[in-house]
RNA sequence: UCCUCAGUAGCUCAGUUGGUUAGAGCGGCGGACUGUUAAUCCGUAGGUCGUAGGUUCAAGUCCUACCUGAGGAGCCA
């Protein structure tokens, strides 16, 4: 008999029919006469209740069905006599595929802390929370490709190893095959990278944007979706050293087109989750309520599904940096000196507390901030007429802050070169990037979406290390 | 990297102003129980109190350093 997934049994299984299921034991309980085994196979958040007659299988066999053990069971589907589930399986045949020593197995049929499970990341796929997150994550990956495919975008694999250290997006991980104990030296004492694998110093990418721009200058609409590496010593709930980023880049888009796409994209993804991940989101919502039940009412977040619907149904607020500064300057917390960093006026970089005030207190919805002072933004952003601001946009979400950062790009060769010189970006090394501004340059725009930050929002989880299977953070690269 | 907090049984935590043999719940194991739902009831085993120093007659408790984890800040996605 072929194995049937529990998700299919719960969806289309027929009472009275016989099925073969395989999975892992979550709990076993029962009396001398009958045992109840909650079996989960990862296909869905729900368990299938297996009813096993003790006399039929013998205590010795059933005793092996401990939490974590894997089983194959053949049996008839039957309406459940108990109240926790509609159907259950009356076991006819029961085979233990893999035993699981209860004294050694770390997962117990009880609540574990997320910190504990993070240390058991090799086993946490077997928990309800992490299997739900993994399924939602997959749905979001699929939805990303779906969205862009439907719009005629072409997915581009940009390089993971890069020789460019001019992207300016943060500290980089070095890539080398040289023996670190015996580094080849140049005459001046510096390291001779010409002896290295690529004949020059190389790093892991911090962004696929620059290569993405090259592709957009021929294919018009492209996107990347790949791993991204930042060697920053960041220890927060929203930073990873290795994360996944989606970077669309569009020819002929100005900043407004860019914002429209970003908003449509985020809403599409969240609606996709609502439409396709109902069971998992229901579970994650309950998990969040449970976690926050000891918090004060004003510190609790909005119920998960309500929050997701709210974002889908409301327009994002769009305003310029200058307008935001004015709002912050006149705000109560600023006047009452409640900000740790008071807003004096134009030019200040916005701190987390300011972004949170705008999003969570003032507008109470996602905010898109545009036209930042050029001094606090990257070299490639298009300079405005005022020569003070650039056509940048940051999409700010409640709780997680910046979920998207993007801009219209500077397509004017002379202006771009001038900005690079001002910001000490080595233009010679970037000849290929500058070439796009020499040959048929067009206005274009793009943005980067941190995939795990999206996952934080959609799942309601509080720590980015819990929405990626194997998080890499400073001092932590286990598994 | 900076600031704050934490590290006691497999897990979650309690441990009073430093004072005798370190506790609970859950989990494990053994038993009871005619269908359970994180089952229930009875019993039982299990701890170099993060590591290394120091103060003291006496340290889980005080001090110092380090390690690990968490939260916040910065960097950003």
Coordinates of C-alpha atoms (C1' of nucleotides) in Angstrom, one line a residue:
Chain A
X1 CA 0.0 0.0 0.0
X2 CA 1.2 3.5 -0.8
X3 CA 1.7 6.0 2.0
X4 CA -0.9 8.7 2.4
X5 CA 0.1 12.0 3.9
X6 CA -1.8 13.1 6.9
X7 CA -2.7 16.3 5.2
X8 CA -4.5 14.3 2.5
X9 CA -6.2 12.1 5.0
X10 CA -7.6 15.1 6.9
X11 CA -8.7 16.8 3.6
X12 CA -10.0 13.9 1.5
X13 CA -9.8 10.7 3.6
X14 CA -12.9 8.6 3.6
X15 CA -14.2 7.0 6.7
X16 CA -14.1 3.2 6.4
X17 CA -11.2 3.2 4.0
X18 CA -7.8 1.7 4.8
X19 CA -4.7 3.9 4.7
X20 CA -1.0 3.6 5.4
X21 CA 0.5 6.5 7.3
X22 CA 4.1 7.2 8.4
X23 CA 5.3 9.8 10.8
X24 CA 6.7 10.7 14.2
X25 CA 5.1 10.2 17.6
X26 CA 4.2 13.4 19.4
X27 CA 2.6 11.8 22.4
X28 CA 1.2 8.5 23.5
X29 CA -1.3 8.0 26.3
X30 CA -3.9 5.5 27.3
X31 CA -5.0 2.7 29.5
X32 CA -4.4 -1.0 29.7
X33 CA -6.9 -1.6 27.0
X34 CA -6.2 1.0 24.4
X35 CA -3.4 3.4 23.4
X36 CA -3.7 6.8 21.7
X37 CA -0.8 7.9 19.6
X38 CA -0.7 11.4 18.2
X39 CA 1.2 11.0 14.9
X40 CA 2.6 13.9 12.9
X41 CA 4.3 13.6 9.4
X42 CA 5.1 17.3 8.8
X43 CA 2.5 17.6 6.0
X44 CA 0.2 19.7 8.2
X45 CA 0.1 21.2 11.6
X46 CA -2.5 18.7 12.8
X47 CA -1.7 15.2 14.2
X48 CA -3.6 12.1 13.3
X49 CA -4.8 10.1 16.3
X50 CA -3.9 6.5 16.1
X51 CA -6.0 4.1 18.2
X52 CA -4.1 1.0 19.1
X53 CA -5.6 -2.0 20.9
X54 CA -3.2 -3.1 23.6
X55 CA -4.1 -6.7 23.4
X56 CA -3.7 -6.8 19.6
X57 CA -0.2 -5.3 19.5
X58 CA 1.2 -6.1 22.9
X59 CA 2.5 -3.8 25.5
X60 CA 6.2 -4.3 24.5
X61 CA 5.6 -3.0 21.0
X62 CA 3.4 0.0 22.1
X63 CA 5.9 0.9 24.7
X64 CA 8.4 1.6 21.9
X65 CA 6.0 4.3 20.5
X66 CA 7.7 7.0 22.5
X67 CA 7.8 10.7 21.8
X68 CA 10.0 11.1 18.7
X69 CA 9.9 7.5 17.5
X70 CA 8.9 6.9 13.9
X71 CA 6.1 4.6 13.0
X72 CA 4.3 3.1 10.0
X73 CA 0.7 2.3 10.6
X74 CA -2.0 0.7 8.4
X75 CA -5.6 1.1 9.6
X76 CA -9.1 2.1 8.9
X77 CA -10.2 5.7 9.1
X78 CA -13.1 6.1 11.6
X79 CA -15.1 8.8 13.2
X80 CA -13.5 9.7 16.5
X81 CA -15.2 8.9 19.7
X82 CA -13.2 11.5 21.5
X83 CA -13.7 15.2 21.1
X84 CA -10.4 16.5 20.0
X85 CA -10.6 15.4 16.4
X86 CA -13.1 14.4 13.8
X87 CA -11.5 11.3 12.5
X88 CA -8.9 8.8 13.9
X89 CA -7.2 5.7 12.6
X90 CA -7.9 2.3 14.1
X91 CA -4.5 0.6 13.7
X92 CA -4.4 -2.8 12.0
X93 CA -0.7 -3.0 11.5
X94 CA 1.9 -1.0 13.5
X95 CA 5.6 -1.0 12.8
X96 CA 8.3 0.9 14.6
X97 CA 10.6 2.4 11.9
X98 CA 13.0 4.0 14.3
X99 CA 13.1 3.9 18.1
X100 CA 13.7 7.0 20.1
X101 CA 15.2 6.7 23.6
X102 CA 13.1 8.9 25.8
X103 CA 16.0 9.4 28.2
X104 CA 18.2 10.9 25.5
X105 CA 15.6 12.6 23.2
X106 CA 15.6 16.3 24.2
X107 CA 12.1 17.2 23.0
X108 CA 9.2 16.5 25.4
X109 CA 5.5 16.7 24.9
X110 CA 5.4 20.1 26.5
X111 CA 6.3 23.7 25.9
X112 CA 9.9 24.4 25.2
X113 CA 11.5 27.8 25.2
X114 CA 12.5 29.2 21.8
X115 CA 16.0 29.6 23.1
X116 CA 16.2 25.9 24.0
X117 CA 14.9 24.9 20.6
X118 CA 17.5 27.1 18.9
X119 CA 20.2 25.0 20.5
X120 CA 18.4 21.9 19.1
X121 CA 17.9 23.3 15.6
X122 CA 18.5 19.9 14.1
X123 CA 15.4 18.6 15.9
X124 CA 13.1 21.6 16.0
X125 CA 11.5 20.8 12.7
X126 CA 9.6 18.2 14.7
X127 CA 7.8 20.8 16.7
X128 CA 4.5 22.4 15.8
X129 CA 5.9 25.9 15.8
X130 CA 8.9 25.3 13.6
X131 CA 7.2 23.0 11.1
X132 CA 4.5 25.7 10.7
X133 CA 7.2 28.3 10.1
X134 CA 8.9 26.1 7.6
X135 CA 5.7 25.5 5.6
X136 CA 4.9 29.3 5.7
X137 CA 8.5 30.0 4.6
X138 CA 8.1 27.7 1.6
X139 CA 4.8 29.3 0.7
X140 CA 6.4 32.7 0.8
X141 CA 9.3 31.6 -1.4
X142 CA 6.8 30.2 -3.9
X143 CA 4.8 33.4 -3.8
X144 CA 7.8 35.6 -4.5
X145 CA 8.5 33.7 -7.7
X146 CA 4.8 33.6 -8.5
X147 CA 4.5 37.4 -8.2
X148 CA 7.4 38.3 -10.4
X149 CA 6.6 35.6 -12.9
X150 CA 3.1 37.0 -13.3
X151 CA 4.6 40.4 -14.0
X152 CA 7.1 39.1 -16.6
X153 CA 10.2 39.6 -14.4
X154 CA 13.2 37.4 -15.0
X155 CA 15.0 35.8 -12.1
X156 CA 18.7 36.4 -12.2
X157 CA 21.3 34.5 -10.1
X158 CA 23.8 37.1 -9.2
X159 CA 27.2 35.9 -7.9
X160 CA 27.8 34.9 -4.3
X161 CA 31.5 35.4 -4.5
X162 CA 32.4 38.9 -5.5
X163 CA 35.6 40.8 -6.0
X164 CA 33.9 44.1 -5.5
X165 CA 34.3 45.6 -2.1
X166 CA 32.6 48.8 -3.1
X167 CA 29.0 47.9 -2.5
X168 CA 29.1 49.8 0.7
X169 CA 26.5 47.7 2.4
X170 CA 28.5 46.6 5.3
X171 CA 31.4 44.4 6.5
X172 CA 32.2 41.5 4.3
X173 CA 33.3 37.9 4.8
X174 CA 36.6 37.2 3.0
X175 CA 36.8 34.2 0.7
X176 CA 40.2 32.7 0.2
X177 CA 42.0 29.4 -0.4
X178 CA 45.2 30.7 0.9
X179 CA 46.8 29.1 4.0
X180 CA 46.1 31.7 6.7
X181 CA 49.2 30.5 8.6
X182 CA 51.5 31.2 5.6
X183 CA 50.1 34.1 3.7
X184 CA 52.1 35.1 0.6
X185 CA 53.5 38.6 1.1
X186 CA 54.2 41.4 -1.4
X187 CA 57.5 43.3 -1.2
X188 CA 55.9 46.0 0.8
X189 CA 54.7 43.5 3.4
X190 CA 51.1 43.5 2.3
X191 CA 49.3 40.2 1.4
X192 CA 49.8 39.1 -2.2
X193 CA 46.2 38.4 -3.3
X194 CA 47.5 37.6 -6.8
X195 CA 48.4 34.2 -5.4
X196 CA 44.8 33.6 -4.2
X197 CA 42.3 31.5 -6.1
X198 CA 40.8 34.2 -8.1
X199 CA 44.0 36.2 -8.4
X200 CA 42.5 39.0 -6.3
X201 CA 40.8 39.5 -2.9
X202 CA 37.3 38.2 -2.9
X203 CA 34.3 38.3 -0.5
X204 CA 30.8 36.9 0.0
X205 CA 28.2 39.2 -1.5
X206 CA 26.4 41.8 0.5
X207 CA 23.9 42.6 -2.2
X208 CA 23.2 41.5 -5.8
X209 CA 22.0 44.9 -6.7
X210 CA 24.8 46.1 -8.8
X211 CA 24.8 43.0 -11.0
X212 CA 21.0 43.1 -11.0
X213 CA 21.2 46.6 -12.5
X214 CA 23.3 45.2 -15.3
X215 CA 20.7 42.6 -16.1
X216 CA 17.9 45.1 -15.9
X217 CA 19.7 47.2 -18.6
X218 CA 18.8 44.5 -21.1
X219 CA 15.9 42.5 -19.7
X220 CA 14.1 45.5 -18.2
X221 CA 12.5 43.8 -15.3
X222 CA 14.6 41.3 -13.2
X223 CA 14.8 40.1 -9.6
X224 CA 17.3 38.2 -7.5
X225 CA 16.5 36.0 -4.6
X226 CA 19.6 34.7 -3.0
X227 CA 21.8 34.4 0.1
X228 CA 23.4 37.5 1.4
X229 CA 26.2 37.8 3.9
X230 CA 27.0 40.6 6.3
X231 CA 29.9 40.3 8.7
X232 CA 28.5 43.0 11.0
X233 CA 28.7 42.2 14.7
X234 CA 25.0 42.7 15.0
X235 CA 23.2 41.1 18.0
X236 CA 19.6 41.9 17.5
X237 CA 16.3 40.1 16.9
X238 CA 16.3 41.3 13.3
X239 CA 19.8 40.8 12.0
X240 CA 21.5 37.7 10.6
X241 CA 25.0 37.2 9.2
X242 CA 23.5 35.0 6.4
X243 CA 20.1 35.9 5.2
X244 CA 18.0 35.8 2.0
X245 CA 17.2 38.9 0.1
X246 CA 14.9 39.6 -2.8
X247 CA 16.1 42.5 -5.1
X248 CA 14.0 43.5 -8.0
X249 CA 15.5 46.0 -10.4
X250 CA 13.4 47.7 -13.1
X251 CA 14.3 49.8 -16.1
X252 CA 12.1 52.8 -16.8
X253 CA 10.8 52.9 -13.2
X254 CA 10.9 56.1 -11.3
X255 CA 10.7 56.2 -7.5
X256 CA 6.9 56.3 -7.5
X257 CA 6.7 53.2 -9.7
X258 CA 9.2 51.6 -7.3
X259 CA 7.0 52.4 -4.3
X260 CA 3.9 51.1 -6.1
X261 CA 5.7 47.8 -6.9
X262 CA 7.0 47.5 -3.3
X263 CA 3.6 48.0 -1.8
X264 CA 1.8 45.7 -4.3
X265 CA 4.5 43.0 -3.7
X266 CA 4.3 43.1 0.1
X267 CA 0.5 43.0 0.0
X268 CA 0.6 40.1 -2.5
X269 CA 2.9 38.1 -0.3
X270 CA 0.8 38.6 2.9
X271 CA -2.5 37.9 1.1
X272 CA -0.9 34.7 -0.3
X273 CA -0.1 33.6 3.3
X274 CA -3.6 34.4 4.4
X275 CA -5.0 32.4 1.5
X276 CA -2.7 29.4 1.6
X277 CA -1.4 29.0 5.1
X278 CA -4.5 29.2 7.2
X279 CA -3.9 26.3 9.5
X280 CA -0.3 27.3 10.2
X281 CA -1.2 30.9 10.7
X282 CA -4.0 29.9 13.1
X283 CA -1.5 28.0 15.1
X284 CA 1.0 30.8 15.1
X285 CA -1.6 33.2 16.1
X286 CA -2.6 31.1 19.1
X287 CA 1.1 30.7 20.0
X288 CA 1.5 34.5 20.0
X289 CA -1.5 35.1 22.1
X290 CA -0.2 32.5 24.6
X291 CA 3.2 34.1 24.6
X292 CA 1.9 37.5 25.2
X293 CA -0.8 36.7 27.7
X294 CA 1.3 37.9 30.6
X295 CA 2.1 41.2 28.9
X296 CA 0.3 44.4 29.7
X297 CA -2.5 45.1 27.2
X298 CA -0.7 48.1 25.7
X299 CA 2.4 46.0 25.1
X300 CA 0.6 43.3 23.2
X301 CA 0.7 43.2 19.5
X302 CA -2.3 43.0 17.3
X303 CA -3.7 39.5 16.7
X304 CA -1.7 38.0 13.9
X305 CA -4.4 37.5 11.3
X306 CA -6.0 40.8 12.1
X307 CA -2.6 42.4 11.7
X308 CA -2.0 40.7 8.3
X309 CA -5.4 41.7 7.0
X310 CA -4.9 45.2 8.2
X311 CA -1.7 45.6 6.1
X312 CA -3.3 44.1 3.1
X313 CA -6.4 46.4 3.3
X314 CA -4.8 49.7 4.0
X315 CA -2.7 52.0 1.9
X316 CA 0.8 52.6 3.1
X317 CA 1.5 56.2 4.1
X318 CA 4.1 57.9 1.9
X319 CA 6.0 60.9 3.0
X320 CA 9.4 62.5 2.6
X321 CA 12.1 62.5 5.1
X322 CA 11.7 66.2 5.6
X323 CA 8.0 65.8 6.4
X324 CA 8.8 63.0 8.8
X325 CA 11.4 65.2 10.6
X326 CA 8.8 67.9 11.0
X327 CA 6.2 65.5 12.4
X328 CA 8.8 64.1 14.8
X329 CA 10.0 67.5 15.8
X330 CA 6.5 68.6 16.7
X331 CA 5.6 65.2 18.4
X332 CA 4.7 64.9 22.0
X333 CA 7.6 62.6 22.9
X334 CA 10.1 65.0 21.3
X335 CA 8.7 68.0 23.2
X336 CA 8.5 66.1 26.4
X337 CA 12.1 64.9 25.8
X338 CA 11.1 61.3 25.8
X339 CA 13.3 60.4 22.8
X340 CA 16.7 59.2 23.7
X341 CA 17.9 61.1 20.6
X342 CA 15.9 64.3 20.4
X343 CA 15.0 65.6 16.9
X344 CA 16.7 68.9 16.3
X345 CA 15.9 69.3 12.7
X346 CA 16.9 68.4 9.1
X347 CA 19.9 66.1 8.7
X348 CA 19.6 63.8 11.6
X349 CA 19.5 60.0 10.8
X350 CA 16.3 58.5 12.1
X351 CA 16.8 56.2 15.1
X352 CA 14.7 53.1 15.7
X353 CA 12.7 54.9 18.3
X354 CA 11.7 57.6 15.7
X355 CA 10.7 55.0 13.1
X356 CA 8.7 53.1 15.6
X357 CA 6.9 56.3 16.7
X358 CA 5.9 57.1 13.1
X359 CA 4.7 53.6 12.3
X360 CA 3.3 52.4 15.6
X361 CA 2.0 55.6 17.2
X362 CA 1.5 58.4 14.7
X363 CA 0.3 56.7 11.5
X364 CA -0.4 53.2 12.9
X365 CA 0.3 51.6 9.5
X366 CA 3.2 50.8 7.2
X367 CA 5.1 54.0 6.2
X368 CA 7.3 54.6 3.2
X369 CA 9.8 57.3 3.8
X370 CA 11.5 59.0 0.8
X371 CA 14.0 61.6 -0.2
X372 CA 16.6 61.3 2.5
X373 CA 19.6 63.6 2.8
X374 CA 22.3 62.3 0.4
X375 CA 24.8 62.1 3.3
X376 CA 23.1 59.2 5.0
X377 CA 22.4 57.1 1.9
X378 CA 24.4 55.1 -0.7
X379 CA 26.3 56.5 -3.6
X380 CA 24.2 55.0 -6.3
X381 CA 20.9 56.8 -5.4
X382 CA 19.6 59.4 -7.7
X383 CA 20.2 63.0 -6.7
X384 CA 17.1 65.2 -6.5
X385 CA 16.9 68.7 -8.0
X386 CA 17.6 70.3 -4.7
X387 CA 21.1 68.6 -4.7
X388 CA 20.6 67.8 -1.0
X389 CA 18.4 64.7 -1.1
X390 CA 18.3 61.5 -3.0
X391 CA 15.4 59.5 -4.3
X392 CA 15.6 56.8 -1.6
X393 CA 12.7 54.9 -0.1
X394 CA 12.5 52.9 3.1
X395 CA 9.4 50.8 3.9
X396 CA 8.9 50.7 7.6
X397 CA 6.7 48.0 9.3
X398 CA 5.5 47.9 12.9
X399 CA 7.8 45.9 15.3
X400 CA 10.5 45.1 12.7
X401 CA 11.3 48.5 11.3
X402 CA 12.9 48.6 7.9
X403 CA 11.6 45.7 5.8
X404 CA 12.5 47.2 2.4
X405 CA 15.2 49.7 1.4
X406 CA 15.4 50.9 -2.2
X407 CA 15.8 53.9 -4.5
X408 CA 15.8 55.3 -8.0
X409 CA 19.3 54.9 -9.3
X410 CA 21.5 57.6 -10.5
X411 CA 21.7 57.0 -14.3
X412 CA 23.6 60.1 -15.2
X413 CA 27.3 59.2 -15.7
X414 CA 28.8 62.4 -14.6
X415 CA 26.7 62.8 -11.5
X416 CA 27.3 59.1 -10.5
X417 CA 31.0 59.5 -10.9
X418 CA 31.0 62.7 -8.9
X419 CA 29.1 60.9 -6.0
X420 CA 31.6 58.0 -6.1
X421 CA 34.5 60.4 -5.8
X422 CA 32.8 62.3 -3.0
X423 CA 32.3 59.0 -1.1
X424 CA 35.7 57.4 -1.9
X425 CA 34.2 54.6 -4.0
X426 CA 37.0 53.3 -6.3
X427 CA 35.6 54.1 -9.8
X428 CA 38.3 52.1 -11.7
X429 CA 37.1 48.9 -10.1
X430 CA 33.5 49.7 -10.9
X431 CA 34.1 50.3 -14.6
X432 CA 31.5 47.7 -15.6
X433 CA 28.9 49.4 -13.4
X434 CA 29.7 52.8 -14.8
X435 CA 29.5 51.4 -18.4
X436 CA 25.7 51.0 -18.0
X437 CA 25.6 54.8 -17.7
X438 CA 27.7 55.2 -20.8
X439 CA 25.7 52.9 -23.1
X440 CA 22.0 53.5 -23.4
X441 CA 21.4 54.6 -19.8
X442 CA 17.8 54.8 -18.7
X443 CA 16.0 55.8 -15.5
X444 CA 15.7 52.7 -13.3
X445 CA 14.9 51.7 -9.8
X446 CA 14.9 48.8 -7.4
X447 CA 14.7 47.7 -3.8
X448 CA 15.8 45.0 -1.4
X449 CA 13.4 43.0 0.7
X450 CA 14.8 41.1 3.6
X451 CA 13.1 37.7 3.3
X452 CA 13.5 36.8 7.0
X453 CA 12.1 40.2 8.0
X454 CA 9.0 39.4 5.9
X455 CA 8.9 36.0 7.7
X456 CA 9.0 37.8 11.1
X457 CA 6.0 39.8 10.2
X458 CA 4.0 37.0 8.6
X459 CA 4.6 34.5 11.4
X460 CA 4.4 36.9 14.3
X461 CA 7.7 35.5 15.6
X462 CA 9.8 37.9 17.7
X463 CA 13.3 36.7 16.8
X464 CA 14.8 36.4 13.3
X465 CA 16.8 33.4 14.4
X466 CA 13.6 31.5 14.6
X467 CA 12.3 32.1 11.0
X468 CA 15.4 30.6 9.2
X469 CA 16.2 26.9 9.7
X470 CA 19.9 27.4 10.6
X471 CA 20.6 30.9 11.8
X472 CA 24.1 32.3 11.4
X473 CA 24.9 35.1 13.9
X474 CA 28.1 36.3 15.6
X475 CA 29.6 33.4 17.6
X476 CA 27.1 31.0 16.3
X477 CA 27.3 28.7 13.2
X478 CA 26.3 25.3 14.7
X479 CA 24.7 22.8 12.4
Chain B
rU1 C1' 30.9 46.8 19.4
rC2 C1' 28.2 49.3 23.7
rC3 C1' 24.4 49.0 27.8
rU4 C1' 21.2 45.7 30.8
rC5 C1' 19.7 41.0 32.6
rA6 C1' 20.4 35.8 33.1
rG7 C1' 23.1 30.8 33.5
rU8 C1' 20.6 25.8 39.8
rA9 C1' 17.8 18.2 37.8
rG10 C1' 16.3 16.3 30.8
rC11 C1' 12.9 21.1 30.4
rU12 C1' 10.7 25.6 33.0
rC13 C1' 11.9 27.8 37.4
rA14 C1' 12.1 28.7 43.3
rG15 C1' 16.1 29.1 46.6
rU16 C1' 14.7 34.7 51.7
rU17 C1' 19.8 39.5 55.3
rG18 C1' 26.0 34.1 52.9
rG19 C1' 24.7 29.2 57.7
rU20 C1' 23.7 22.2 58.4
rU21 C1' 21.7 16.6 54.2
rA22 C1' 19.7 22.1 47.3
rG23 C1' 13.5 22.2 46.2
rA24 C1' 8.8 22.3 43.0
rG25 C1' 6.1 21.4 38.5
rC26 C1' 6.6 19.0 34.0
rG27 C1' 9.3 15.1 31.5
rG28 C1' 11.7 9.8 32.3
rC29 C1' 11.1 5.1 34.7
rG30 C1' 7.7 1.4 37.6
rG31 C1' 2.6 0.6 38.9
rA32 C1' -3.0 1.6 38.8
rC33 C1' -6.9 3.0 35.3
rU34 C1' -12.7 0.0 29.8
rG35 C1' -11.2 6.1 24.9
rU36 C1' -7.5 9.4 26.0
rU37 C1' -6.6 14.8 24.2
rA38 C1' 0.0 18.6 27.4
rA39 C1' -5.0 12.3 30.3
rU40 C1' -5.5 11.3 35.6
rC41 C1' -3.8 8.9 40.4
rC42 C1' 0.3 6.4 43.4
rG43 C1' 5.5 5.5 43.7
rU44 C1' 10.7 6.3 42.1
rA45 C1' 15.5 7.8 40.1
rG46 C1' 18.0 12.1 38.7
rG47 C1' 22.1 18.0 40.5
rU48 C1' 30.8 18.8 40.1
rC49 C1' 24.3 25.3 41.2
rG50 C1' 28.1 28.1 33.4
rU51 C1' 34.0 28.1 34.0
rA52 C1' 38.3 29.9 36.7
rG53 C1' 40.0 32.6 40.6
rG54 C1' 39.1 35.4 45.2
rU55 C1' 36.7 37.2 50.1
rU56 C1' 35.0 34.3 54.5
rC57 C1' 35.0 29.9 60.1
rA58 C1' 31.3 29.1 56.1
rA59 C1' 29.5 30.7 49.1
rG60 C1' 24.0 28.5 44.8
rU61 C1' 24.0 33.3 47.5
rC62 C1' 29.3 38.4 47.9
rC63 C1' 33.7 40.2 44.5
rU64 C1' 36.8 39.8 39.7
rA65 C1' 37.6 37.8 34.9
rC66 C1' 36.0 34.8 31.1
rC67 C1' 32.3 31.8 28.3
rU68 C1' 27.3 31.2 26.7
rG69 C1' 22.4 33.0 26.1
rA70 C1' 18.5 36.9 26.0
rG71 C1' 16.7 42.0 25.5
rG72 C1' 17.9 47.0 23.9
rA73 C1' 21.3 50.4 20.9
rG74 C1' 24.3 51.0 16.5
rC75 C1' 25.0 48.9 11.4
rC76 C1' 21.0 47.6 8.1
rA77 C1' 17.4 43.8 4.9

